[in-house]
Coordinates of C-alpha atoms in Angstrom, one line a residue:
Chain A
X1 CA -40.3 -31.3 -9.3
X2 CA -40.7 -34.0 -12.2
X3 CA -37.2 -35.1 -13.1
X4 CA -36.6 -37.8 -15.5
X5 CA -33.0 -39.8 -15.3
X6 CA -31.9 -41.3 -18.4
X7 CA -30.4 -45.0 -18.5
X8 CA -28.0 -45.9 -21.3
X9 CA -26.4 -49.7 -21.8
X10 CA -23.7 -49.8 -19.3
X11 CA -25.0 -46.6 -17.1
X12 CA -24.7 -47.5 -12.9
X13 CA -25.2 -44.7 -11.3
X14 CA -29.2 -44.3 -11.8
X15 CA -30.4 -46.0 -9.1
X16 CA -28.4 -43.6 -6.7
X17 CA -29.5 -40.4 -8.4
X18 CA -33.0 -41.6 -7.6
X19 CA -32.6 -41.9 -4.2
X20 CA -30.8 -38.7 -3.7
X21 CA -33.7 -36.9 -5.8
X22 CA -36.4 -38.9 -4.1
X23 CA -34.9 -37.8 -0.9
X24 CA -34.7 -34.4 -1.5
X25 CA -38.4 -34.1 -3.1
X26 CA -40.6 -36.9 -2.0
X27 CA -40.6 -37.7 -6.0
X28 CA -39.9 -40.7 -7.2
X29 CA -37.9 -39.5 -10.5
X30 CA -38.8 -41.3 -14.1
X31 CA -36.3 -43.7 -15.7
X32 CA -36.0 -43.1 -19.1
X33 CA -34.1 -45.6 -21.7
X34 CA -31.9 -44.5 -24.3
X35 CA -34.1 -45.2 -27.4
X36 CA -36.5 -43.1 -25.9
X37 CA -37.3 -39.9 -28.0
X38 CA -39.3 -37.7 -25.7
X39 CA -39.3 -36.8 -22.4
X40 CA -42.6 -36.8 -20.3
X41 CA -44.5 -34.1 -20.6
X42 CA -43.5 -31.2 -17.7
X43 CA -40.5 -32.6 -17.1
X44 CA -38.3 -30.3 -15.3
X45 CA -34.9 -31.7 -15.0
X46 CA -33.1 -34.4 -17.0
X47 CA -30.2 -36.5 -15.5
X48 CA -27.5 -37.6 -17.0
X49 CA -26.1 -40.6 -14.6
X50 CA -22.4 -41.5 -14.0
X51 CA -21.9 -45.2 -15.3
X52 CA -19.6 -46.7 -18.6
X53 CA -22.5 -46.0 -21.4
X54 CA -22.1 -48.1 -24.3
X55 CA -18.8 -49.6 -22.4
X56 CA -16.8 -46.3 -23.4
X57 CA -16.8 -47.4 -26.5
X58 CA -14.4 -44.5 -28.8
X59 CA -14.4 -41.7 -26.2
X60 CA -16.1 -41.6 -22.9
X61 CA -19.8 -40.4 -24.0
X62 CA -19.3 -40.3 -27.5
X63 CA -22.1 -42.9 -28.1
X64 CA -24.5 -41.9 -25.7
X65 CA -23.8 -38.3 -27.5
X66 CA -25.6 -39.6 -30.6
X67 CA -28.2 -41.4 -29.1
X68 CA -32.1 -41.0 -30.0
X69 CA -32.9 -39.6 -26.6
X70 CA -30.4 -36.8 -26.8
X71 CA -32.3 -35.0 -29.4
X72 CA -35.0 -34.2 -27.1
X73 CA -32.8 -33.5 -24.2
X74 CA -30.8 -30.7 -26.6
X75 CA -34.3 -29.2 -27.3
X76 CA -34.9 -29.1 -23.6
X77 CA -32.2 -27.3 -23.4
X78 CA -32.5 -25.1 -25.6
X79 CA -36.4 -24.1 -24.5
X80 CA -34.0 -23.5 -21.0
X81 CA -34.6 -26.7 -19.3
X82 CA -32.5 -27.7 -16.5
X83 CA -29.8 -30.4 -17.7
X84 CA -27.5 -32.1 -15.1
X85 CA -24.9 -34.5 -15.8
X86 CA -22.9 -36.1 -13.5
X87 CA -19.2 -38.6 -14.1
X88 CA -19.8 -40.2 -17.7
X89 CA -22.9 -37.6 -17.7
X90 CA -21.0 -35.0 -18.0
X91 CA -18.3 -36.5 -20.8
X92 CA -22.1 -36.8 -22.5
X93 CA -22.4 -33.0 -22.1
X94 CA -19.5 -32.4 -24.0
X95 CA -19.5 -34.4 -26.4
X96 CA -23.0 -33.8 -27.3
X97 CA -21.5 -30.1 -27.3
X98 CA -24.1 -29.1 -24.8
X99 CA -21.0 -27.7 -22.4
X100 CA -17.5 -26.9 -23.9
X101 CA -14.2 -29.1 -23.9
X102 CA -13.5 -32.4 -23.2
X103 CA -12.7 -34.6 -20.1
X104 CA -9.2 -36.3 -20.9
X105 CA -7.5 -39.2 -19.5
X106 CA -6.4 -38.5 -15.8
X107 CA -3.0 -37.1 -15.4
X108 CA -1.7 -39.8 -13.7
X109 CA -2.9 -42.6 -16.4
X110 CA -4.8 -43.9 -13.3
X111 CA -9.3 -45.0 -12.6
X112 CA -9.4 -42.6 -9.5
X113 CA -11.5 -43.9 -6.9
X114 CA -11.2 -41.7 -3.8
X115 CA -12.9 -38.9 -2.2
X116 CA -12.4 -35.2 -2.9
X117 CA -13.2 -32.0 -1.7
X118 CA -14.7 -29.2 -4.0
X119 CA -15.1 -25.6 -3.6
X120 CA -18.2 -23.9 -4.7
X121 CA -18.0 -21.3 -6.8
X122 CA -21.2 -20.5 -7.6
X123 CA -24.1 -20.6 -5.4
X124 CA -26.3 -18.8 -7.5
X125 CA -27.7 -21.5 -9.4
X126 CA -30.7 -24.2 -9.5
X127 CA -28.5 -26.5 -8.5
X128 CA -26.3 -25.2 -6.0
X129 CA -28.3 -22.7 -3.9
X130 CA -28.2 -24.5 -0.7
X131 CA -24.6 -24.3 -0.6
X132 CA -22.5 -20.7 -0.1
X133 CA -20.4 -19.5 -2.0
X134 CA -17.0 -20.4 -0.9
X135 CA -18.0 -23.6 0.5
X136 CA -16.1 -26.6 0.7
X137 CA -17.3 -30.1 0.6
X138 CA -16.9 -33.6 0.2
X139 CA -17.8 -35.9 -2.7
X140 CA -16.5 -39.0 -3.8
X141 CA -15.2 -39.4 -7.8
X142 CA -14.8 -42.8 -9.5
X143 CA -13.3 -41.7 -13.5
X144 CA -10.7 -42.4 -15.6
X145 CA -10.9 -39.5 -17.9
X146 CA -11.9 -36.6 -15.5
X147 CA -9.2 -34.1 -16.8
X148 CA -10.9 -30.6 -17.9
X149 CA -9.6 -30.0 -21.2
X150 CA -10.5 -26.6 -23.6
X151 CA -8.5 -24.0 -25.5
X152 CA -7.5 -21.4 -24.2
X153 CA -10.1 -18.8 -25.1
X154 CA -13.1 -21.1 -23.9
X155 CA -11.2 -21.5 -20.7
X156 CA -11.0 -17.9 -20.4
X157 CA -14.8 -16.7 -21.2
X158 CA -15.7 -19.6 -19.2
X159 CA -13.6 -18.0 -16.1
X160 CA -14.7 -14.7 -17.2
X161 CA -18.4 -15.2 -17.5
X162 CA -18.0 -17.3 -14.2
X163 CA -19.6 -20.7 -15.5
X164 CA -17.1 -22.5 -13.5
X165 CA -19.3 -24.2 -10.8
X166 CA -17.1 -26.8 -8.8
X167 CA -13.7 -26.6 -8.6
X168 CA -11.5 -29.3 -6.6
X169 CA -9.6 -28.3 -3.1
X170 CA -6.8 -29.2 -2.7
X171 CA -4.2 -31.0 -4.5
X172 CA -6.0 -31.6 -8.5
X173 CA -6.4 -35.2 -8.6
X174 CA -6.9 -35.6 -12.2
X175 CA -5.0 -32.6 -13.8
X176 CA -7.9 -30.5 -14.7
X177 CA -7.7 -27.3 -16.1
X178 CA -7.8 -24.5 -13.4
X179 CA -9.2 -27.9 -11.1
X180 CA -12.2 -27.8 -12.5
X181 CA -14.6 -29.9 -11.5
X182 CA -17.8 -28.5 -12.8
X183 CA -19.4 -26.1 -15.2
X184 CA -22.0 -24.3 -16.2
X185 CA -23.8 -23.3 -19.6
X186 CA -24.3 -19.4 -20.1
X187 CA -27.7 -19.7 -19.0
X188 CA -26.6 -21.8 -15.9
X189 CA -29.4 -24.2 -16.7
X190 CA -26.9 -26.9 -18.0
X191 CA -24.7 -28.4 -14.9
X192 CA -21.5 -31.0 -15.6
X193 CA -19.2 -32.0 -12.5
X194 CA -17.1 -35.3 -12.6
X195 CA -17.3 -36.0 -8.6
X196 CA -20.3 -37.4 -8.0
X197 CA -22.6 -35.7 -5.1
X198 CA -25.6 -38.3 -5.1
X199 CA -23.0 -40.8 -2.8
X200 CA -23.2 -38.2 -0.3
X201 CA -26.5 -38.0 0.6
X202 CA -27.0 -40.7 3.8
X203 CA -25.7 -40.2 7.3
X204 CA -25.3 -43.6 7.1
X205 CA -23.1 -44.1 3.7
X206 CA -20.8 -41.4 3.7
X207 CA -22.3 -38.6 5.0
X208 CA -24.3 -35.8 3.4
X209 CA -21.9 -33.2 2.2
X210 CA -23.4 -33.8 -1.1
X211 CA -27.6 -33.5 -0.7
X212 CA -27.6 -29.8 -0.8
X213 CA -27.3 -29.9 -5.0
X214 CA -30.5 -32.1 -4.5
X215 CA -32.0 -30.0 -1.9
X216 CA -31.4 -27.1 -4.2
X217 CA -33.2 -28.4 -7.6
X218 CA -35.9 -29.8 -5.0
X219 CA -36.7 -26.3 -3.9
X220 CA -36.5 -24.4 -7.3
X221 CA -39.0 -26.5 -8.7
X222 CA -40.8 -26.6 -5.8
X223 CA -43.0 -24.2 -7.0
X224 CA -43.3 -25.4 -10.4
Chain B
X1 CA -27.0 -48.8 -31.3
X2 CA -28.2 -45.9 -33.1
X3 CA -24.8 -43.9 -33.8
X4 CA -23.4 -46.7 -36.6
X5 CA -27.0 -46.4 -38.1
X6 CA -26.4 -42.3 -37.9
X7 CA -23.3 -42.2 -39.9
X8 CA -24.3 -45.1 -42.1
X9 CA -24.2 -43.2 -45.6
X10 CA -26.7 -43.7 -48.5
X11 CA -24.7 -45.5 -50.5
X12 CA -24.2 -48.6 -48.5
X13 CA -26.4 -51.1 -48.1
X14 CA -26.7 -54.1 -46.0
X15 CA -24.5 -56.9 -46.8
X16 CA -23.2 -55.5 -50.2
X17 CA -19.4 -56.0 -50.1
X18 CA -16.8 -53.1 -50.4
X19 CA -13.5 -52.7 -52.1
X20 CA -12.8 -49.1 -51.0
X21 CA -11.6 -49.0 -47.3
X22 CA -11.4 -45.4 -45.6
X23 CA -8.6 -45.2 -43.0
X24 CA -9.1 -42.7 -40.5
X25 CA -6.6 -41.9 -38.4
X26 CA -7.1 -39.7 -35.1
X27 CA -4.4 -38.3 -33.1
X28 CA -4.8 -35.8 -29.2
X29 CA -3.9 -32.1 -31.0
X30 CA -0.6 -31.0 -30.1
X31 CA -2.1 -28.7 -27.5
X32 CA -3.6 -31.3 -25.5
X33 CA -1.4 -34.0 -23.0
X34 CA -0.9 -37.1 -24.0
X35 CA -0.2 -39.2 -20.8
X36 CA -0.2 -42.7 -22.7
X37 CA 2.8 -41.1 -25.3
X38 CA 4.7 -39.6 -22.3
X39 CA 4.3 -43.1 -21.0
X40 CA 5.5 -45.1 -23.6
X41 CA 8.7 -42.8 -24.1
X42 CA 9.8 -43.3 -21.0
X43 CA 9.5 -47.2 -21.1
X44 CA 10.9 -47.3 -24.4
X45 CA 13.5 -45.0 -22.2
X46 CA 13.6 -47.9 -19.9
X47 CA 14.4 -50.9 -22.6
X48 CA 17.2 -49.4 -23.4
X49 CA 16.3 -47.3 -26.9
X50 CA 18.6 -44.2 -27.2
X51 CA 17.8 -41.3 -29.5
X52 CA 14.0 -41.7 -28.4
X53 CA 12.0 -38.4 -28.8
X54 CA 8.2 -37.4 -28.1
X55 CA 5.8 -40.6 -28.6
X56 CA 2.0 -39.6 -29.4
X57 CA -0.4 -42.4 -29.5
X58 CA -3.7 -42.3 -31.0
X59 CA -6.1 -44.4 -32.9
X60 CA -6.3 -45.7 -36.5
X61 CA -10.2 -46.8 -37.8
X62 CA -10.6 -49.0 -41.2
X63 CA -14.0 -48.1 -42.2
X64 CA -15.4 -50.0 -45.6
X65 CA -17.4 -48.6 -48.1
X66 CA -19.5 -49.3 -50.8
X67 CA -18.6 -45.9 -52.9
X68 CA -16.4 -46.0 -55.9
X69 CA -15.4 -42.4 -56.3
X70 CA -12.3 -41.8 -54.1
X71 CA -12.9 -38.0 -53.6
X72 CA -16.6 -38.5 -52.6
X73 CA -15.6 -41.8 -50.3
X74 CA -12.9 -39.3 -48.8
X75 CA -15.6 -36.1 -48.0
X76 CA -17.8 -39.1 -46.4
X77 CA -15.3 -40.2 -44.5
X78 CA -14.4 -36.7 -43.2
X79 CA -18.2 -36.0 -42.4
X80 CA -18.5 -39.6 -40.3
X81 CA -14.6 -38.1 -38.2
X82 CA -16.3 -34.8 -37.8
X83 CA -19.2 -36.3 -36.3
X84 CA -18.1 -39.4 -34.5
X85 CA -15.0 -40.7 -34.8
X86 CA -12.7 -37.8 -33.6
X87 CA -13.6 -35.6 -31.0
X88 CA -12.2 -32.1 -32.9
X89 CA -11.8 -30.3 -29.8
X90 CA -9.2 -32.5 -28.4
X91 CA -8.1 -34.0 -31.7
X92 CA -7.6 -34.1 -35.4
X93 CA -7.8 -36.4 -38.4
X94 CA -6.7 -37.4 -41.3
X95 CA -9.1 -39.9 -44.1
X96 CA -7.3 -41.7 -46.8
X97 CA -7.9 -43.8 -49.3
X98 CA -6.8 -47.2 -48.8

């Protein structure tokens, strides 16, 4: 698999995707910058790591939405690349309006830095095939504005077209919608989740409740 | 940092000085929570101010430009809130003159 991570000013979660990726495929992933307009040629999967890009300046992700990399991740994309974007990643995702909605302030006003469980609902996907469906795991989350925010009518095709991917067990520490804690795009190529999964991927640092995503992505691009 | 650069528009150029200001002013849609508000009432609550109802907090940006027609400065300004400074699935916005 040939997976390229992107690093924006402020980003701090890179470094542990790598590991988790290089663990899971042998591969040592490619660190791409923000002023970066292509990807390398074949790449497979782009990351999007957790971190404070651009210091969270305006919204969460709202400057790393218009950066000059994120034109060539939308056209990955949309030739049906696989997109995954994890913590501040995925507050990228929507605000670059690759996924839908918004992630608001936690409930509770508070930075939440805690483990949680999550439930997976789907385990159909690239990134979650090593898990079942049903499945409950641990992960640990580290955001202030985690809460799952869309209308109404997107929160209802996105339950009915089943594109939610994660949801949180358990009491809903942030006050996300439905406790979601991940979703997908329509062509379940495009993966956001808040809790971050690459922490849990070391027997000897937490565990590794959280390797089977990387597991998963290592094996369907095995082949490729 | 490309996003400033992004929404920069034509008409201003480096270092030339402005007399128009846009103020855009971005609020959470009533639909969405507003923790920080809820907050605030309830301290306000707290210090003793009666007759307090719903707080809502939000954001206020002064942006300068160089444009001297107020109607085009305004649809500029409502082009750079649409595209960056207000998120329209959570919020709203309103551009005026100032």
């Amino acid at each position: 698999m040939k997976a390229s991570i992107v690093v924006f000013p402020g980003t701090n979660r890179e470094r542990d995707i790598a590991i988790a990726l290089q663990r899971a495929t042998g591969r040592r992933p490619d660190m791409l910058w923000h002023r970066d307009t292509e990807l390398p040629a074949g790449t497979d999967l782009v990351v999007l790591p957790g971190g404070f890009s651009y210091g969270d300046y305006l919204r969460c992700g709202a400057m790393a939405a218009q950066s000059p990399i994120m034109a060539a991740i939308r056209a990955h994309a949309e030739r049906g690349g696989h997109v995954l974007g994890v913590c501040n990643g995925f507050q990228m995702l929507t605000e670059a309006g690759l996924l839908p909605g918004a992630l608001l302030r936690n409930a509770s006003l508070r930075f939440l830095a805690m483990s949680c469980r999550m439930k997976v609902e789907r385990a159909d996907t690239a990134f979650t095939h090593h898990f079942q469906r049903g499945q409950v795991f641990s992960a640990t989350m580290a955001h202030g504005d985690g809460n799952y925010f869309c209308d109404a009518e997107t929160l209802a095709r996105l339950e009915g077209e089943n594109l939610v991917a994660l949801r949180y067990e358990g009491e809903n520490p942030n006050g996300s919608l439905n406790a979601i804690a991940g979703i997908l795009s329509p062509n379940l190529r495009v993966l956001g989740l808040m809790p971050h999964p690459e922490n849990c991927v070391d027997p000897l640092v937490g565990g590794t409740d959280g390797l089977p995503m990387f597991t998963s992505l290592a094996e369907s691009f095995a082949a490729a | 940092m490309a996003a400033p650069a992004a929404v920069r528009p034509d008409f201003l150029k480096r270092g030339e000085r402005s007399d128009m200001k846009l103020r855009v002013t971005v609020f959470p849609k009533a639909c969405v929570l507003d923790p920080q508000g809820k907050a605030i009432e309830r301290a306000l609550g707290g210090l003793g101010f009666s007759g307090v109802g719903e707080v809502r907090t939000g954001k206020v940006m002064i942006v300068e430009t160089a444009e001297t027609d107020a109607a085009r400065a305004k649809a500029a300004g409502e082009e750079m809130a649409r595209k960056l400074l207000a998120n329209t699935v959570i919020e709203s916005f309103t551009v005026e003159i100032v």
